[in-house]
Amino acid sequence: MTNPRYISTRGEAPALGFEDVLLAGLARDGGLYVPETWPQFSADDIRAMKNLSYPALAQKIMAPFIGDAIPAADLKTLVEDAYATFDAPDVLPLKKIGDGEYLLELFHGPTLAFKDVAMQVLGRFFDYVLKKRGQRITIVGATSGDTGSAAIEACRDKAAIDIFMLHPHGRVSPVQEAQMTSVQAANVHNIAIEGTFDDCQDRVKDLFNDGDFRDRFNLSAVNSINWARVMAQIVYYFWAAVKLGAPDKPVAFSVPTGNFGNVFAGYGAMQMGLPIAKLVVGSNANDILARFFASGAMEMAGVVPTTSPSMDIQVSSNFERLLFDLVDRDGAACARVLTDFRKTGRFEVSADQLARARKVFAGARFNDAGTKEIIKQVHDATGELIDPHSAIGVGAARENPAPDGTPMVILATAHPAKFPDAVEDATGQRPSLPARLADLLDRPKRCQTLANDLDQLKRTIESTLA
Ligand SMILES: *Cc1c(COP(=O)(O)O)cnc(C)c1O
C-alpha cells in the first residue's frame, strides 16, 4: 500500500505521514492538515459497499488514509472494538421521517453525541501508535460539556494515555458532569476549576505555553481539528448514501454545524467520489457560516448562548480546510486571509470563490423559537423526539430541499435525553436516558476541585503522574 501524505493549509509545516498527523493535531505553522490527494472510490467500489457492516465499511474508507501505519488485521480489531461501544445493532441507524427525508442517528455511543463516532476510533489509534513507539502522552483539555465526556470515554483505560479534563465548577449540566466524573478509570482525572469555561481554556493554554512542562509530560490535545476525527466522520456519509441508492443516485445531507468538522467530512466524501447533491449547513443564532454562504463575507460576532450549545461558536476552525481549496491550495494565500481575519474579524472571498462554495454548500439559521417549533413539528408528525441540534438540521433541510426527489439525510447529532429541558419545553414530553445510563446521576463521582490557579494545577498534575 502506498503511504498517504498530509500537507498543512498554511504551506509552511513539513508534510507528514498518518502517524505523525494523528499525534500532531495542529500543524507547526498554525495550519490544519489535509490529505495531499484524496483517495478515490469508483462507482463499482461504492456499489460493493452496500452490504458491509459499519465497522467493515469504516475499515474500507479509512485504510487508504492510514496506509502502513496500522496493518489491516489491527485496524479491523481497533474499529470493531470502537463500534462495539455503540448500543444500536447497526451502530448508526437510518430512520425515515418524511417523504425522501431521513435521520441518520449518530448518537448511540457512550456519551450520546456524534463526537463518539470519531473519538472512539481516535482514542484507540492514539493508544496503538503510542505503544508501538514506546511513548506515553498526557492529554489536557478544557470543556464546557460535550467534547470532554467524549474524550474521556475515548481515552479511559488506555495504557499509553493519561487525560486531565478541566470543566468550570458548577457550570456544566448535571448529565454532562456525571458523564465525565462517573468514569472509574485510573488514567482519567477530572478537575473542576472555580471559574468560567474561559478560565479553564486559559489555564490549558498556559500549560501548553510552558515549554518545559509541555515536554516533560508530553502534553497533547484531541480537539476537533485533528485530521483523524474528520477521517472517521467521512465513513457515515458513504454509509447513508449507499443505503439510499448511491452511486447510482445522488444524496443530499443537512448538518447541524459548529466548528465545520462534521460537514467538512461530507465534503471529503464528495472528493472521494460519493455523489452528494448538496451539503446544507444548519446554524443557530450564532450564524457566522449561514451569513458566509449567503454573502461571501466571514464576519465574527459575539457568541450568544442558545438551546443548541454545542453549536455556540464564534469562529469555525475547520472552515480553514475548505478555504484552502477555495484559494486553490495556495498555503501562503490561506495564511494571509486567516491572519487578517484574526486581526480585523472579517474576510471576504471573491464572487467566483463564493459561487464554487455555493455549488456544494447552502446555509440556514434558526433561533431558539424556530428550533423549538421544529422539535414540535417532528414530534407531532412522527412521534420522534429529536434534540435541538438535530432539529436545526431538519429545519435547514426543509429550507433547502434537494431537487428532483433526491433523498435528504439529516445528521442527528445528539440524543434527545442529552438536552431534556428543550425537548420537554417543545413537546411536553421528557426524553429518558437509555437504560444503560438510567442510574447515571447516582453513580459515584471522581473529581477534584481546584482554584483558578496555574501553579496549583501544575502541582496537581505532577503529583498525580508521579
Ligand atoms: C460538536 C457538535 C456539533 C457541531 O459539530 P461540528 O463538527 O463542530 O460542526 C453539533 N451537534 C452536536 C450535538 C455536537 O456535539
Short mmCIF file of N, CA and C in Angstrom, two decimals, residues 218-281:
data_model
loop_
_atom_site.label_atom_id
_atom_site.label_comp_id
_atom_site.label_asym_id
_atom_site.label_seq_id
_atom_site.Cartn_x
_atom_site.Cartn_y
_atom_site.Cartn_z
N ASN A 218 4.78 15.42 27.93
CA ASN A 218 4.33 15.08 26.58
C ASN A 218 2.85 15.43 26.39
N LEU A 219 2.54 16.71 26.61
CA LEU A 219 1.14 17.15 26.54
C LEU A 219 0.61 17.05 25.12
N SER A 220 -0.66 16.69 25.01
CA SER A 220 -1.29 16.58 23.70
C SER A 220 -2.77 16.94 23.83
N ALA A 221 -3.43 17.13 22.69
CA ALA A 221 -4.85 17.51 22.70
C ALA A 221 -5.62 16.61 21.74
N VAL A 222 -6.91 16.49 21.95
CA VAL A 222 -7.74 15.72 20.99
C VAL A 222 -8.87 16.61 20.47
N ASN A 223 -8.51 17.81 20.00
CA ASN A 223 -9.58 18.73 19.61
C ASN A 223 -10.07 18.49 18.19
N SER A 224 -11.05 19.31 17.78
CA SER A 224 -11.80 18.98 16.57
C SER A 224 -10.99 19.23 15.31
N ILE A 225 -9.79 19.77 15.42
CA ILE A 225 -9.01 19.99 14.19
C ILE A 225 -8.15 18.76 13.86
N ASN A 226 -8.15 17.75 14.70
CA ASN A 226 -7.34 16.56 14.41
C ASN A 226 -7.86 15.86 13.14
N TRP A 227 -6.96 15.63 12.19
CA TRP A 227 -7.37 15.05 10.91
C TRP A 227 -8.12 13.73 11.08
N ALA A 228 -7.66 12.91 12.04
CA ALA A 228 -8.26 11.58 12.18
C ALA A 228 -9.74 11.66 12.55
N ARG A 229 -10.13 12.74 13.21
CA ARG A 229 -11.56 12.88 13.52
C ARG A 229 -12.36 13.10 12.24
N VAL A 230 -11.87 13.97 11.38
CA VAL A 230 -12.57 14.20 10.11
C VAL A 230 -12.64 12.89 9.32
N MET A 231 -11.51 12.19 9.25
CA MET A 231 -11.44 10.93 8.50
C MET A 231 -12.52 9.94 8.97
N ALA A 232 -12.64 9.79 10.28
CA ALA A 232 -13.61 8.80 10.80
C ALA A 232 -15.05 9.23 10.50
N GLN A 233 -15.28 10.53 10.36
CA GLN A 233 -16.63 11.02 10.09
C GLN A 233 -17.02 10.86 8.62
N ILE A 234 -16.05 10.74 7.73
CA ILE A 234 -16.36 10.56 6.30
C ILE A 234 -17.17 9.28 6.09
N VAL A 235 -16.89 8.29 6.93
CA VAL A 235 -17.47 6.95 6.74
C VAL A 235 -19.00 7.00 6.68
N TYR A 236 -19.61 7.78 7.59
CA TYR A 236 -21.08 7.67 7.66
C TYR A 236 -21.80 8.38 6.52
N TYR A 237 -21.10 9.24 5.77
CA TYR A 237 -21.72 9.79 4.56
C TYR A 237 -21.88 8.66 3.53
N PHE A 238 -20.84 7.82 3.39
CA PHE A 238 -20.95 6.66 2.50
C PHE A 238 -22.03 5.69 3.00
N TRP A 239 -22.03 5.47 4.32
CA TRP A 239 -22.97 4.53 4.97
C TRP A 239 -24.41 4.87 4.59
N ALA A 240 -24.80 6.13 4.77
CA ALA A 240 -26.18 6.53 4.49
C ALA A 240 -26.44 6.55 2.99
N ALA A 241 -25.47 7.07 2.22
CA ALA A 241 -25.71 7.26 0.78
C ALA A 241 -25.91 5.92 0.07
N VAL A 242 -25.10 4.89 0.39
CA VAL A 242 -25.28 3.62 -0.32
C VAL A 242 -26.61 2.97 0.04
N LYS A 243 -27.10 3.23 1.25
CA LYS A 243 -28.41 2.68 1.61
C LYS A 243 -29.54 3.34 0.80
N LEU A 244 -29.29 4.56 0.31
CA LEU A 244 -30.34 5.30 -0.41
C LEU A 244 -30.09 5.35 -1.92
N GLY A 245 -29.20 4.49 -2.41
CA GLY A 245 -29.08 4.36 -3.87
C GLY A 245 -27.78 4.83 -4.49
N ALA A 246 -26.84 5.39 -3.71
CA ALA A 246 -25.55 5.76 -4.29
C ALA A 246 -24.80 4.47 -4.67
N PRO A 247 -24.00 4.50 -5.71
CA PRO A 247 -23.58 5.63 -6.53
C PRO A 247 -24.51 5.95 -7.68
N ASP A 248 -25.63 5.18 -7.80
CA ASP A 248 -26.48 5.37 -8.98
C ASP A 248 -27.44 6.53 -8.83
N LYS A 249 -27.65 6.95 -7.56
CA LYS A 249 -28.47 8.14 -7.32
C LYS A 249 -27.74 9.04 -6.34
N PRO A 250 -27.80 10.37 -6.53
CA PRO A 250 -27.15 11.27 -5.57
C PRO A 250 -27.99 11.39 -4.30
N VAL A 251 -27.34 11.84 -3.24
CA VAL A 251 -28.00 12.03 -1.94
C VAL A 251 -27.58 13.41 -1.43
N ALA A 252 -28.46 14.08 -0.68
CA ALA A 252 -28.10 15.37 -0.06
C ALA A 252 -28.04 15.18 1.46
N PHE A 253 -27.26 16.03 2.12
CA PHE A 253 -27.12 15.94 3.57
C PHE A 253 -27.37 17.32 4.20
N SER A 254 -27.95 17.29 5.39
CA SER A 254 -28.11 18.52 6.16
C SER A 254 -27.44 18.29 7.52
N VAL A 255 -26.57 19.24 7.92
CA VAL A 255 -25.68 19.00 9.04
C VAL A 255 -25.71 20.16 10.04
N PRO A 256 -26.18 19.90 11.27
CA PRO A 256 -26.11 20.95 12.30
C PRO A 256 -24.63 21.24 12.60
N THR A 257 -24.24 22.49 12.45
CA THR A 257 -22.81 22.78 12.34
C THR A 257 -22.32 23.79 13.38
N GLY A 258 -21.12 23.51 13.91
CA GLY A 258 -20.43 24.43 14.81
C GLY A 258 -19.06 24.72 14.26
N ASN A 259 -18.11 23.83 14.52
CA ASN A 259 -16.74 24.02 14.05
C ASN A 259 -16.49 23.60 12.62
N PHE A 260 -17.53 23.12 11.91
CA PHE A 260 -17.44 22.76 10.49
C PHE A 260 -16.71 21.44 10.27
N GLY A 261 -16.45 20.67 11.35
CA GLY A 261 -15.72 19.41 11.20
C GLY A 261 -16.61 18.33 10.60
N ASN A 262 -17.84 18.25 11.08
CA ASN A 262 -18.75 17.23 10.61
C ASN A 262 -19.08 17.43 9.13
N VAL A 263 -19.46 18.63 8.75
CA VAL A 263 -19.88 18.87 7.36
C VAL A 263 -18.66 18.83 6.43
N PHE A 264 -17.48 19.17 6.93
CA PHE A 264 -16.30 19.06 6.07
C PHE A 264 -16.03 17.60 5.71
N ALA A 265 -16.37 16.69 6.60
CA ALA A 265 -16.22 15.26 6.29
C ALA A 265 -17.12 14.90 5.09
N GLY A 266 -18.29 15.52 4.98
CA GLY A 266 -19.16 15.30 3.82
C GLY A 266 -18.50 15.80 2.54
N TYR A 267 -17.86 16.93 2.64
CA TYR A 267 -17.12 17.48 1.50
C TYR A 267 -16.00 16.51 1.09
N GLY A 268 -15.35 15.93 2.10
CA GLY A 268 -14.31 14.93 1.83
C GLY A 268 -14.87 13.73 1.08
N ALA A 269 -16.04 13.25 1.52
CA ALA A 269 -16.67 12.10 0.86
C ALA A 269 -16.93 12.41 -0.61
N MET A 270 -17.36 13.65 -0.90
CA MET A 270 -17.57 14.06 -2.30
C MET A 270 -16.28 13.99 -3.11
N GLN A 271 -15.18 14.47 -2.49
CA GLN A 271 -13.90 14.48 -3.21
C GLN A 271 -13.45 13.05 -3.52
N MET A 272 -13.95 12.09 -2.74
CA MET A 272 -13.54 10.69 -2.92
C MET A 272 -14.43 9.95 -3.90
N GLY A 273 -15.44 10.63 -4.44
CA GLY A 273 -16.26 10.02 -5.48
C GLY A 273 -17.71 9.77 -5.11
N LEU A 274 -18.12 10.10 -3.88
CA LEU A 274 -19.51 9.87 -3.49
C LEU A 274 -20.39 10.97 -4.11
N PRO A 275 -21.48 10.59 -4.82
CA PRO A 275 -22.33 11.62 -5.43
C PRO A 275 -23.23 12.30 -4.39
N ILE A 276 -22.81 13.47 -3.92
CA ILE A 276 -23.59 14.26 -2.95
C ILE A 276 -24.12 15.48 -3.67
N ALA A 277 -25.46 15.64 -3.64
CA ALA A 277 -26.08 16.73 -4.40
C ALA A 277 -25.90 18.06 -3.69
N LYS A 278 -25.91 18.05 -2.37
CA LYS A 278 -25.84 19.30 -1.62
C LYS A 278 -25.44 19.00 -0.18
N LEU A 279 -24.71 19.93 0.44
CA LEU A 279 -24.43 19.87 1.87
C LEU A 279 -25.04 21.12 2.49
N VAL A 280 -26.08 20.93 3.30
CA VAL A 280 -26.76 22.07 3.93
C VAL A 280 -26.20 22.26 5.33
N VAL A 281 -25.77 23.48 5.61
CA VAL A 281 -25.15 23.81 6.89
C VAL A 281 -26.20 24.50 7.77
#
